[in-house]
Short mmCIF file of C-alpha atoms in Angstrom, two decimals:
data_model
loop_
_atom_site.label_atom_id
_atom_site.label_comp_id
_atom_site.label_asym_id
_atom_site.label_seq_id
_atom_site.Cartn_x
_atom_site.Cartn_y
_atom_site.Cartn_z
CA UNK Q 97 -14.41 25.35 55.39
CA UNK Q 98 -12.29 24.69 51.95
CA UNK Q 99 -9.96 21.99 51.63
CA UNK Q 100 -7.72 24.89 50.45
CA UNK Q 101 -8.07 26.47 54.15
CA UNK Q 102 -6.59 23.16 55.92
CA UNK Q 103 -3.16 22.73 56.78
CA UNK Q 104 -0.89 20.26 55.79
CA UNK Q 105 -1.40 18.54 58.90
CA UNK Q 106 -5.14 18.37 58.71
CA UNK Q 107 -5.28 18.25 55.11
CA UNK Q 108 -3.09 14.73 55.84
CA UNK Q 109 -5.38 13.42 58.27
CA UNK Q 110 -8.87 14.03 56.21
CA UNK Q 111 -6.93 12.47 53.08
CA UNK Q 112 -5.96 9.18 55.07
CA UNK Q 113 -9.74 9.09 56.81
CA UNK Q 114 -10.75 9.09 53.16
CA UNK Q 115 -9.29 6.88 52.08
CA UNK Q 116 -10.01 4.24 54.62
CA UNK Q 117 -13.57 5.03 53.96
CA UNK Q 118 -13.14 4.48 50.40
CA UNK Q 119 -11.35 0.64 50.88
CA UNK Q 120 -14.24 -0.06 53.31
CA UNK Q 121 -16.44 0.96 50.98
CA UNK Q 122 -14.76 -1.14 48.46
CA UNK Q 123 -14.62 -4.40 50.59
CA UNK Q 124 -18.70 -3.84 51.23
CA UNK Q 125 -19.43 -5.78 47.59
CA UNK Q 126 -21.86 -3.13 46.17
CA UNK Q 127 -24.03 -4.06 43.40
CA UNK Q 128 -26.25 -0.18 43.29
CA UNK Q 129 -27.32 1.88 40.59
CA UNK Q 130 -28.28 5.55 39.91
CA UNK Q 131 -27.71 5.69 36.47
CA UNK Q 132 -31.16 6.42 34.91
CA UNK Q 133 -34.19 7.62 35.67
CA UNK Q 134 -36.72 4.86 36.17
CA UNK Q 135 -39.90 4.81 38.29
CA UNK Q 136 -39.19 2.05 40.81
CA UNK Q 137 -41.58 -0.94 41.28
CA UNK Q 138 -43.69 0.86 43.93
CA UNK Q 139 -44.41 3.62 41.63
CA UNK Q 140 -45.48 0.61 38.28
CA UNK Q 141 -47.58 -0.90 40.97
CA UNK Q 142 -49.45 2.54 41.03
CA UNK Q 143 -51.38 1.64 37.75
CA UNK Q 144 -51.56 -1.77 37.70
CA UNK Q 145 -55.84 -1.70 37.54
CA UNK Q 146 -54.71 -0.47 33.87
CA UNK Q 147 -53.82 -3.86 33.43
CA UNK Q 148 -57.63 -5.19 33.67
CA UNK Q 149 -58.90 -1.76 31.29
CA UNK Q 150 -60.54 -0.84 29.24
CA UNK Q 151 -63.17 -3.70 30.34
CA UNK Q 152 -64.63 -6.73 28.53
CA UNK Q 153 -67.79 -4.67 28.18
CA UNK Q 154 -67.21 -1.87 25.86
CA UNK Q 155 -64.46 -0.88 23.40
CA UNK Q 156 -66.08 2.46 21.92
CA UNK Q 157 -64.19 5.47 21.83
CA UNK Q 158 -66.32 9.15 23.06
CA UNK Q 159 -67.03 9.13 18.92
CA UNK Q 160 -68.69 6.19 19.14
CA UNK Q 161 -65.93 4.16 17.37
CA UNK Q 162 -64.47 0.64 18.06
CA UNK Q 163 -61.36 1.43 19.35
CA UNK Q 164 -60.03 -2.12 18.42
CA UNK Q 165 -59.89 -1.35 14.60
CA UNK Q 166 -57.22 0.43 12.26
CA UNK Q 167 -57.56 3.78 11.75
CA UNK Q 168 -57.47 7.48 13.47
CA UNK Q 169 -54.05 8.82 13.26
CA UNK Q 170 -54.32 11.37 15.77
CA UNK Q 171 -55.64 9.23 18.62
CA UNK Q 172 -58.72 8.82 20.30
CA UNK Q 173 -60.77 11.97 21.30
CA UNK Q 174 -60.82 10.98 25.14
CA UNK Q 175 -57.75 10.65 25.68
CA UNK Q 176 -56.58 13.84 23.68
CA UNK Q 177 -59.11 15.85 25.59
CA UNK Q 178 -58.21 14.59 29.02
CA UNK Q 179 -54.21 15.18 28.46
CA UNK Q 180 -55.27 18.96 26.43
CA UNK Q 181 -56.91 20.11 29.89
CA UNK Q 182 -54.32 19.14 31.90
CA UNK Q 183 -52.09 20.20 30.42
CA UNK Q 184 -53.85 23.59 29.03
CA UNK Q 185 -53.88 22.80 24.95
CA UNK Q 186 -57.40 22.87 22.68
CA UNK Q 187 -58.01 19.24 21.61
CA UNK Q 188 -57.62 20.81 17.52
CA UNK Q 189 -53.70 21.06 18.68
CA UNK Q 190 -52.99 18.12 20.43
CA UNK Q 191 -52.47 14.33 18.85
CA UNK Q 192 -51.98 10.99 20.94
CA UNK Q 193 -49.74 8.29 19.76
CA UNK Q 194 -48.31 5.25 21.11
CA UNK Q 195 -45.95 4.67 24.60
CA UNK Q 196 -42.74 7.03 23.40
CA UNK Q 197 -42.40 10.88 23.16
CA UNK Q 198 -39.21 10.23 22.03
CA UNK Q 199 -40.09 8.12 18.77
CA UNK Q 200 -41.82 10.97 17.67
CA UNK Q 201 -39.55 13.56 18.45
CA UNK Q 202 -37.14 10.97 16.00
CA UNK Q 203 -39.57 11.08 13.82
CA UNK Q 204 -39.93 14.71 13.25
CA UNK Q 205 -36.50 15.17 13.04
CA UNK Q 206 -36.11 12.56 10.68
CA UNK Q 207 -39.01 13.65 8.87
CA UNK Q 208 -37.55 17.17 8.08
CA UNK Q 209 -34.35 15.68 7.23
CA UNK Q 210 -35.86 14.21 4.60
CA UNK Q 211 -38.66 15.96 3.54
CA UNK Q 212 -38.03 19.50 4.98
CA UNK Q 213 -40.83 21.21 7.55
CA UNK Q 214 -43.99 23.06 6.26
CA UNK Q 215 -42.10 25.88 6.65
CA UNK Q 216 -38.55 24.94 4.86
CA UNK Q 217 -37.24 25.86 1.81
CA UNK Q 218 -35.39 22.51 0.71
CA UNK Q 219 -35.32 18.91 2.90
CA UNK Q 220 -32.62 19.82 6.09
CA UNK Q 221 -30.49 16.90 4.39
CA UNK Q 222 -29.63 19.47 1.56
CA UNK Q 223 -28.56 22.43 3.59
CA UNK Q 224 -25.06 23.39 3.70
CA UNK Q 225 -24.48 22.90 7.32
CA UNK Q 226 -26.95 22.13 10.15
CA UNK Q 227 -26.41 23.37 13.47
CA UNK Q 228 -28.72 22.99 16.67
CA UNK Q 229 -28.73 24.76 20.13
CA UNK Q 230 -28.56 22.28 23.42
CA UNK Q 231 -28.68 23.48 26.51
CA UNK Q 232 -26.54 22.00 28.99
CA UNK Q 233 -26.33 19.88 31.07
CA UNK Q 234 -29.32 18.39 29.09
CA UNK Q 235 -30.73 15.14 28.28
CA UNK Q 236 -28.48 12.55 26.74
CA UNK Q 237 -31.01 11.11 24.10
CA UNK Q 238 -31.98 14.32 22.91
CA UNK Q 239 -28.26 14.93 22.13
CA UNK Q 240 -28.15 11.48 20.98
CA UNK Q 241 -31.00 11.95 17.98
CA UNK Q 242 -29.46 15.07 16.41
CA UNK Q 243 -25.97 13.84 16.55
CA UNK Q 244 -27.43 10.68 14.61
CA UNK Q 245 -28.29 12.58 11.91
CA UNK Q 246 -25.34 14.96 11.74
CA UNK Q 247 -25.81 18.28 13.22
CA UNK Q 248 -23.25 20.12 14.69
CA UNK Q 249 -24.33 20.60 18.36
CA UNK Q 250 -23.63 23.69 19.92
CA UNK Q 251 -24.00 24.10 24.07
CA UNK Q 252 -25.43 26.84 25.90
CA UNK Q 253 -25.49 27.29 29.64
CA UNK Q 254 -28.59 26.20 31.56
CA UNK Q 255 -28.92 29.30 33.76
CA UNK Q 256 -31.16 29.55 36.91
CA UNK Q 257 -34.56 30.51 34.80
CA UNK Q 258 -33.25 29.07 31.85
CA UNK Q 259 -31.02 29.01 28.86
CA UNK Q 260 -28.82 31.62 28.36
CA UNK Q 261 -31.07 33.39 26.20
CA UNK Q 262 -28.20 36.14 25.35
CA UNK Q 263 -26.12 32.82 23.85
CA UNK Q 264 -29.28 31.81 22.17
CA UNK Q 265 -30.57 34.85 20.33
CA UNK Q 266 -26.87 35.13 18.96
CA UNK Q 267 -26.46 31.47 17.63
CA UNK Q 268 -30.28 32.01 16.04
CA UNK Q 269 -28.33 34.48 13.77
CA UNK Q 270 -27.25 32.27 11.92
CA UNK Q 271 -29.83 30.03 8.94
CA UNK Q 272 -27.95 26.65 9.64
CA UNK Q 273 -29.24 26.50 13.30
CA UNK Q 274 -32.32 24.85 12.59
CA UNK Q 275 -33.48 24.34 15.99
CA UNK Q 276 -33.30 23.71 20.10
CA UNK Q 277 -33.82 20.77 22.75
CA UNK Q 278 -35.65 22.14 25.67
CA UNK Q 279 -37.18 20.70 28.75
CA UNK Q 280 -39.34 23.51 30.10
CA UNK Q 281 -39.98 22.05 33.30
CA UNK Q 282 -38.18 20.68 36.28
CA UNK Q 283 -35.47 19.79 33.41
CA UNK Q 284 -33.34 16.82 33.15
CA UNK Q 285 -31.25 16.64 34.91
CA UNK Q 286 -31.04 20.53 36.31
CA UNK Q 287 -34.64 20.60 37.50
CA UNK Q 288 -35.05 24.17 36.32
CA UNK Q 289 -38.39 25.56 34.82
CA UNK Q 290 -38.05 27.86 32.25
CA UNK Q 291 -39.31 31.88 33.63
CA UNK Q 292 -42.59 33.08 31.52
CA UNK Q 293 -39.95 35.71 30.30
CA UNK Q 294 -37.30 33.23 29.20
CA UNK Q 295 -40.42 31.85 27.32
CA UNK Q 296 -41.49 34.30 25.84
CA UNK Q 297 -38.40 35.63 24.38
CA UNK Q 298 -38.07 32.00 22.87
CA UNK Q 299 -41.03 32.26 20.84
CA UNK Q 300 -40.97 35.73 19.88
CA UNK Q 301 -36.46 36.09 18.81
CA UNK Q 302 -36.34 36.84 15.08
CA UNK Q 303 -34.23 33.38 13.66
CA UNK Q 304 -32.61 33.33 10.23
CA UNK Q 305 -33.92 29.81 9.63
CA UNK Q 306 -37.78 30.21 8.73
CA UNK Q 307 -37.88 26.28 9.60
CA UNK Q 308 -36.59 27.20 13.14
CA UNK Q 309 -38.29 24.38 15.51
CA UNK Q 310 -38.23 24.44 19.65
CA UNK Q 311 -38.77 20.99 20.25
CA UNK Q 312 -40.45 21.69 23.21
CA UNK Q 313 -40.03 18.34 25.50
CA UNK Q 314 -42.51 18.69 28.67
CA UNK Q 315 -41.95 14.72 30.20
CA UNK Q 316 -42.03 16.53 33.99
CA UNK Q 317 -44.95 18.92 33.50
CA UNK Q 318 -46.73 17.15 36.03
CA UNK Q 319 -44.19 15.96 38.34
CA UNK Q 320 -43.71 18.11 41.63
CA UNK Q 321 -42.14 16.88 44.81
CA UNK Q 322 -44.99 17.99 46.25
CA UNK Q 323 -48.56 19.02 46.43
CA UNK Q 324 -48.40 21.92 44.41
CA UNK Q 325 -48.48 21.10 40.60
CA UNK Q 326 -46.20 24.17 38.50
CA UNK Q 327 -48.14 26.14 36.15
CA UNK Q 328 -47.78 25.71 32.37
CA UNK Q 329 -47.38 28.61 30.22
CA UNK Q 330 -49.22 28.03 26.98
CA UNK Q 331 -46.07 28.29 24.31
CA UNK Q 332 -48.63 28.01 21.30
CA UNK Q 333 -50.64 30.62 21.74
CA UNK Q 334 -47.31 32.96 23.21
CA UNK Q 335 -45.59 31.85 19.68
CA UNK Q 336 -48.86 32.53 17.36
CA UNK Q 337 -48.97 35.93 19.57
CA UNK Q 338 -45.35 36.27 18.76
CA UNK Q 339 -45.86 35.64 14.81
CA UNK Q 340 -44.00 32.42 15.24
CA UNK Q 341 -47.04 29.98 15.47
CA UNK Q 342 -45.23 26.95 13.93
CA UNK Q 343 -42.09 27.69 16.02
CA UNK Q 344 -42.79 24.79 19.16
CA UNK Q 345 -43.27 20.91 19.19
CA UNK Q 346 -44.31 20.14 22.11
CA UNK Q 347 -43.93 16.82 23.41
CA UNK Q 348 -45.43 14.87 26.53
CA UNK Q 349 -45.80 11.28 27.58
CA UNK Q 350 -47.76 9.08 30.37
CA UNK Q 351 -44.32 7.56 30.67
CA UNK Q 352 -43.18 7.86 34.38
CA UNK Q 353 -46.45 8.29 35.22
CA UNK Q 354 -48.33 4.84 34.33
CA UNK Q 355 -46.14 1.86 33.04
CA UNK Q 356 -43.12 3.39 31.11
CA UNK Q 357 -43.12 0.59 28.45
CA UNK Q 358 -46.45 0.88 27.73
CA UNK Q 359 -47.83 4.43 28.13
CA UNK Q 360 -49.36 7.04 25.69
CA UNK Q 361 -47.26 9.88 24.25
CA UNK Q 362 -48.89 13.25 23.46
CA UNK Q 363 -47.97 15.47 20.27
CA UNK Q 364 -49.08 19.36 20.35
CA UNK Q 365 -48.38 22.05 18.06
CA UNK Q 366 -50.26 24.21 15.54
CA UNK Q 367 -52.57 23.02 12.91
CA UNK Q 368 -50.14 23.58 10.60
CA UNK Q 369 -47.70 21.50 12.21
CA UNK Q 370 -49.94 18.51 12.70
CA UNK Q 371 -51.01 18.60 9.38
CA UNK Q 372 -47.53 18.02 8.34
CA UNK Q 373 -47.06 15.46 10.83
CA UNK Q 374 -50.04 13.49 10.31
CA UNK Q 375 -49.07 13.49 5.83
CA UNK Q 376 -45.87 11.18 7.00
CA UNK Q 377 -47.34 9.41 10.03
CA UNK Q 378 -50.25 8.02 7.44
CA UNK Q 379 -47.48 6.49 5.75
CA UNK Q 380 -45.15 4.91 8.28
CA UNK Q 381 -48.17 3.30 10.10
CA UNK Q 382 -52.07 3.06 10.26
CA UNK Q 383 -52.64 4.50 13.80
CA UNK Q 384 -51.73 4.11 17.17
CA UNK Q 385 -52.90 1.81 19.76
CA UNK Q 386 -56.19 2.76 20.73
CA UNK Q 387 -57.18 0.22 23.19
CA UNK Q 388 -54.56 1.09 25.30
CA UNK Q 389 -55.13 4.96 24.94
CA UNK Q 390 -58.45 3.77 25.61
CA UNK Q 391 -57.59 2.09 28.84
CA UNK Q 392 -55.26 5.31 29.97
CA UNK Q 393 -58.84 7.23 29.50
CA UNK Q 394 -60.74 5.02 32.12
CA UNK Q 395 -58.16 4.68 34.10
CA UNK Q 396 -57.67 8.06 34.82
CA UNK Q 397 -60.94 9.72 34.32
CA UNK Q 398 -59.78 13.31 34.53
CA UNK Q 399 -57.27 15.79 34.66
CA UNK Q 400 -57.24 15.59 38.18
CA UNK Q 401 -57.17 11.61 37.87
CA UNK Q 402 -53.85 12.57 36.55
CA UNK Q 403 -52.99 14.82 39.18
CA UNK Q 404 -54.11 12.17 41.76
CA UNK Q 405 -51.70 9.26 40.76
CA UNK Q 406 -48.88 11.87 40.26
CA UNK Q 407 -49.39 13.20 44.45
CA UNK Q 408 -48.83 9.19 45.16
CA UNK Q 409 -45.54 9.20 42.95
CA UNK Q 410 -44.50 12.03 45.19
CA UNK Q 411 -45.06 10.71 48.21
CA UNK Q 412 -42.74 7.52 46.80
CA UNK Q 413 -39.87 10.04 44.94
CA UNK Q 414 -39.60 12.70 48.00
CA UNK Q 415 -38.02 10.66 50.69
CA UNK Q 416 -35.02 9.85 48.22
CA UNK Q 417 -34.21 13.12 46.91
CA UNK Q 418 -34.40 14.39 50.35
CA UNK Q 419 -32.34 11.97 51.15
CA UNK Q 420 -29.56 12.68 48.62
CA UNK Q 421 -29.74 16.28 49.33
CA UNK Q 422 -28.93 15.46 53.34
CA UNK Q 423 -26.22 13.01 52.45
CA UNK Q 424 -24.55 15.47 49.95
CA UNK Q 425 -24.91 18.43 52.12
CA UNK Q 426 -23.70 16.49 55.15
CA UNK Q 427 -20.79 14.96 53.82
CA UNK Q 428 -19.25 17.75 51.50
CA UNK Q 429 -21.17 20.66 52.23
CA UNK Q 430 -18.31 21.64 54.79
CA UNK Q 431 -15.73 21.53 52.43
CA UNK Q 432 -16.55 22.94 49.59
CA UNK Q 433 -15.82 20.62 46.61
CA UNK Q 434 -19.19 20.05 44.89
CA UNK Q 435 -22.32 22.00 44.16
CA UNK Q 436 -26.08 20.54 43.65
CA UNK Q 437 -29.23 21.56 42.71
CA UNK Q 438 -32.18 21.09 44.31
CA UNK Q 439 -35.16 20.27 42.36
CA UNK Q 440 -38.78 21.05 43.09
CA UNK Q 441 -40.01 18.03 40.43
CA UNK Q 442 -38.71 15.55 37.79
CA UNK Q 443 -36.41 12.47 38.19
CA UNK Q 444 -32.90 13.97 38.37
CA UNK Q 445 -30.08 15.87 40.45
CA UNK Q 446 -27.17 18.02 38.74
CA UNK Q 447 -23.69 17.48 40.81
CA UNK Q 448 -21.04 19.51 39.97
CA UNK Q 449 -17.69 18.00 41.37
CA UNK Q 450 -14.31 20.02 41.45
CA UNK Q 451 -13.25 20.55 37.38
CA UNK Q 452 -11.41 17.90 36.31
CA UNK Q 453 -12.58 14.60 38.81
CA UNK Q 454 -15.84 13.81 37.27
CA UNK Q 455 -14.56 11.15 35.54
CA UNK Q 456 -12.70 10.36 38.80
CA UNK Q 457 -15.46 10.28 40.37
CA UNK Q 458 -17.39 7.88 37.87
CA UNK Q 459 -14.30 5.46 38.30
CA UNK Q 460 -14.35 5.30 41.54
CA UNK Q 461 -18.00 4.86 42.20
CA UNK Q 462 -17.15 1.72 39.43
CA UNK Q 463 -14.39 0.27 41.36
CA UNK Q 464 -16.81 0.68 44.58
CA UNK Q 465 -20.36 -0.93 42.90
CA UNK Q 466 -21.74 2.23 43.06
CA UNK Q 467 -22.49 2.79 38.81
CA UNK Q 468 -23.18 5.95 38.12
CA UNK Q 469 -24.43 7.86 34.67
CA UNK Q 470 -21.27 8.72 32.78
CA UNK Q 471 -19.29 11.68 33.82
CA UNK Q 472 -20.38 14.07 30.82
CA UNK Q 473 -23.24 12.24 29.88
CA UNK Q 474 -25.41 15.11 29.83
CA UNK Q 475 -23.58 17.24 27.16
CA UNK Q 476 -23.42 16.81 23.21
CA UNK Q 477 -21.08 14.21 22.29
CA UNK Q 478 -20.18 12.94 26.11
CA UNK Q 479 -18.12 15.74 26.28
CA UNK Q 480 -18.15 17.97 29.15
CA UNK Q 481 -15.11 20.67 28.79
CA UNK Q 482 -15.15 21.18 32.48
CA UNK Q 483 -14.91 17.29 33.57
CA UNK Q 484 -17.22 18.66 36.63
CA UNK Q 485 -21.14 17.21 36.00
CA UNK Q 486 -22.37 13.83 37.39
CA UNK Q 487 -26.15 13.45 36.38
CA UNK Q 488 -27.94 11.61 40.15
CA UNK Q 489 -31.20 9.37 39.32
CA UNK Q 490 -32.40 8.06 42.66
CA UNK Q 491 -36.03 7.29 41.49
CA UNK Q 492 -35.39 3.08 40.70
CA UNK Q 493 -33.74 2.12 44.07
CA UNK Q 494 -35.47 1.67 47.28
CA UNK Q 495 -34.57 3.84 49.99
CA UNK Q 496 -31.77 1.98 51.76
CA UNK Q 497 -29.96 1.06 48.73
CA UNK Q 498 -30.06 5.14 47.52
CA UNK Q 499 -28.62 6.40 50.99
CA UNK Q 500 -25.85 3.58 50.82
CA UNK Q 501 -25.09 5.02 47.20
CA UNK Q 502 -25.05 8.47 48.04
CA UNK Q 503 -22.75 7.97 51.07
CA UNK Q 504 -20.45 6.12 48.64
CA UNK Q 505 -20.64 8.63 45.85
CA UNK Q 506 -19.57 11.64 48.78
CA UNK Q 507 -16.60 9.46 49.35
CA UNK Q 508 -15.58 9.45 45.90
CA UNK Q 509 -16.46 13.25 45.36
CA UNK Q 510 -13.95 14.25 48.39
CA UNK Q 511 -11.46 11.43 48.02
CA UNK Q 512 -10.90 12.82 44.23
CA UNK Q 513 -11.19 16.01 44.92
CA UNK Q 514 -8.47 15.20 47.72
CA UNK Q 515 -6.05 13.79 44.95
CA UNK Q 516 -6.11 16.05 42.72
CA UNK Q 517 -4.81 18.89 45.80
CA UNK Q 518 -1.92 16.25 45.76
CA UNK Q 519 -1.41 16.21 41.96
#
């Protein structure tokens, strides 16, 4: 049943029932939050025995090195090995650094700003015009680095398997679009996982930028809902099949999977690539905390360490996305006026409200205590042309507090949806 199918009379009633709903909601003093996607304390207090690692008894790396001392720029071999298995790259293409993916995805863009890529002609800073693809919605601080330094942004849609790869191959066309944001699996905040054929037609599409880079961002690779972990397509050896082996930088992190302040983030790419990498990297420090990558080593053991801790973060996560989904599919799926997705992994859900109330919405929730990520917030520049995406984090709050939020949030997605019928 659409709200267009009601009659006046009905349409009258629901509107006033709303908005009774909404004032009581109001006069409840929220103070709740699903703006970002945090782990919440129950999932920190997963790896607290980090805290008391690597031991008092022995500080030596698997080369036999003190791990307390400067030195080794691409991270200790334990740790690299470890994250290569699981997640299926040869420890010669794989680099560990400190706790953020995202400082080094700064840094490479930065870096080839400056300096240019292995693979460029002159520094990016001295092309004409720089242009880069973003599929949307996307995530915020990957729009947020590129925009820093200049580049025109240019959305594609995030389809089912994807991005539009028909939009893509076009805007590769042209030499000033240097490059692409991805998150391959359960992406934020769609949860969609690329197809093998949607990856393989990334790393193979002829590009009229021979710096072209995929920066190739997989922070959910191991983070199902459930017991079954996805499987990771290999994009290095697909690209260097392709005859694009410098094309990806991949990217993952311990992040939301240990302590988020104080994790280890993981580097991959070709040789070629690191190399590159590792000429600035010598410069802007003298290598990365070792202890603590040694500590991450113990404290997981294995691959399947890994995989263990990540089956108890489900077990937390699950109940509240389920929850969400119920509340959103109970309270609006009758009439019509928003669309979800339902992810399989990651930390997110994509609502699309009726065009034009998102930022309704977002006010509302406000005015309510219910603080929401900004409407928008997960295109280039804020700017969503279609006022319709809200991006949902219920990860940080405990249960309760995300199925009082949700209920809100319906409230405000049918009471603005209800107002603008009026308008």
């Amino acid at each position: 049943m659409s709200l267009l199918e009601l009659n006046p009379e009905q349409l009258k009633e629901l509107t006033e029932q709303t908005r009774t709903q909404y004032e009581e909601l109001k006069a409840k003093g929220l103070k709740l939050d699903l703006t970002r996607g945090k782990p919440s304390r129950a999932q920190l207090d997963l790896s607290n025995d980090l805290l008391e690692l690597p031991g008092q008894d022995n500080f030596t790396d698997a080369d036999n090195v003190d791990a307390r001392n400067y030195g080794n720029a691409k991270g200790i071999r334990d740790i690299r090995e470890l994250w290569g298995n699981l997640i299926g790259v040869p420890l010669g293409n794989i680099l560990a650094g400190d706790s953020s993916s995202l400082n080094i995805q700064f840094d490479l863009i930065s870096w080839a700003y400056t300096f240019g890529t292995n693979d460029s002609e002159r520094p990016w800073s001295q092309e004409e015009s720089l242009k880069w693809i973003c599929p949307v919605p996307g995530y915020d601080r990957h729009h947020t680095i590129t925009e820093a330094f200049g580049f025109e942004m240019i959305p594609v849609p995030m389809l089912e398997d994807g991005p539009d790869m028909a939009a893509v191959k076009e805007l590769v066309k042209d030499p000033a679009v240097k490059g692409m944001w991805t998150v391959p699996v359960y992406s934020n905040p769609t949860g969609v996982t690329f197809s093998e054929e949607v990856v393989k037609e990334l790393a193979s599409m002829e590009t009229a930028a021979p710096d072209f880079r995929i920066l190739w961002d997989n922070a959910y690779a191991v983070h199902p809902l459930g017991d079954e972990f996805p499987e990771l397509i290999d994009v290095l050896t697909v690209s260097e099949e392709a005859g694009n082996p410098n094309r990806f930088w991949q990217f993952s992190s311990t992040s939301k999977i240990t302590h988020a302040g104080s994790g280890v983030a993981f580097f991959a790419s070709s040789e070629a690539n690191l190399e590159w990498y590792l000429k600035y990297a010598g410069v802007r420090g003298i290598g990365p905390n070792k202890m603590n990558q040694l500590a991450h080593a113990k404290f997981f053991g294995s691959a399947e360490g890994v995989r263990a801790v990540m089956r108890r973060h489900a077990g937390l996560l699950k109940p509240k996305f389920d929850a969400v989904l119920g509340i959103l599919e109970s309270r609006l799926g009758k009439y019509n006026v928003a669309q979800w997705t339902k992810p399989e992994g990651g930390y997110f859900i994509s609502l699309d409200v009726v065009d034009g109330t998102a930022t309704r919405v977002w006010e509302l929730a406000k005015d309510a205590g219910i603080v929401l990520t900004k409407a928008g917030a997960s295109f280039p520049l804020g700017e969503d042309p279609n006022d319709r995406n809200i991006r949902l984090a219920p990860s940080l709050p405990p249960l309760e507090e995300v199925e009082a939020a949700m209920d809100g949030v319906a409230t405000c997605v049918l009471l603005a949806a209800l107002e603008k019928l009026e308008a």
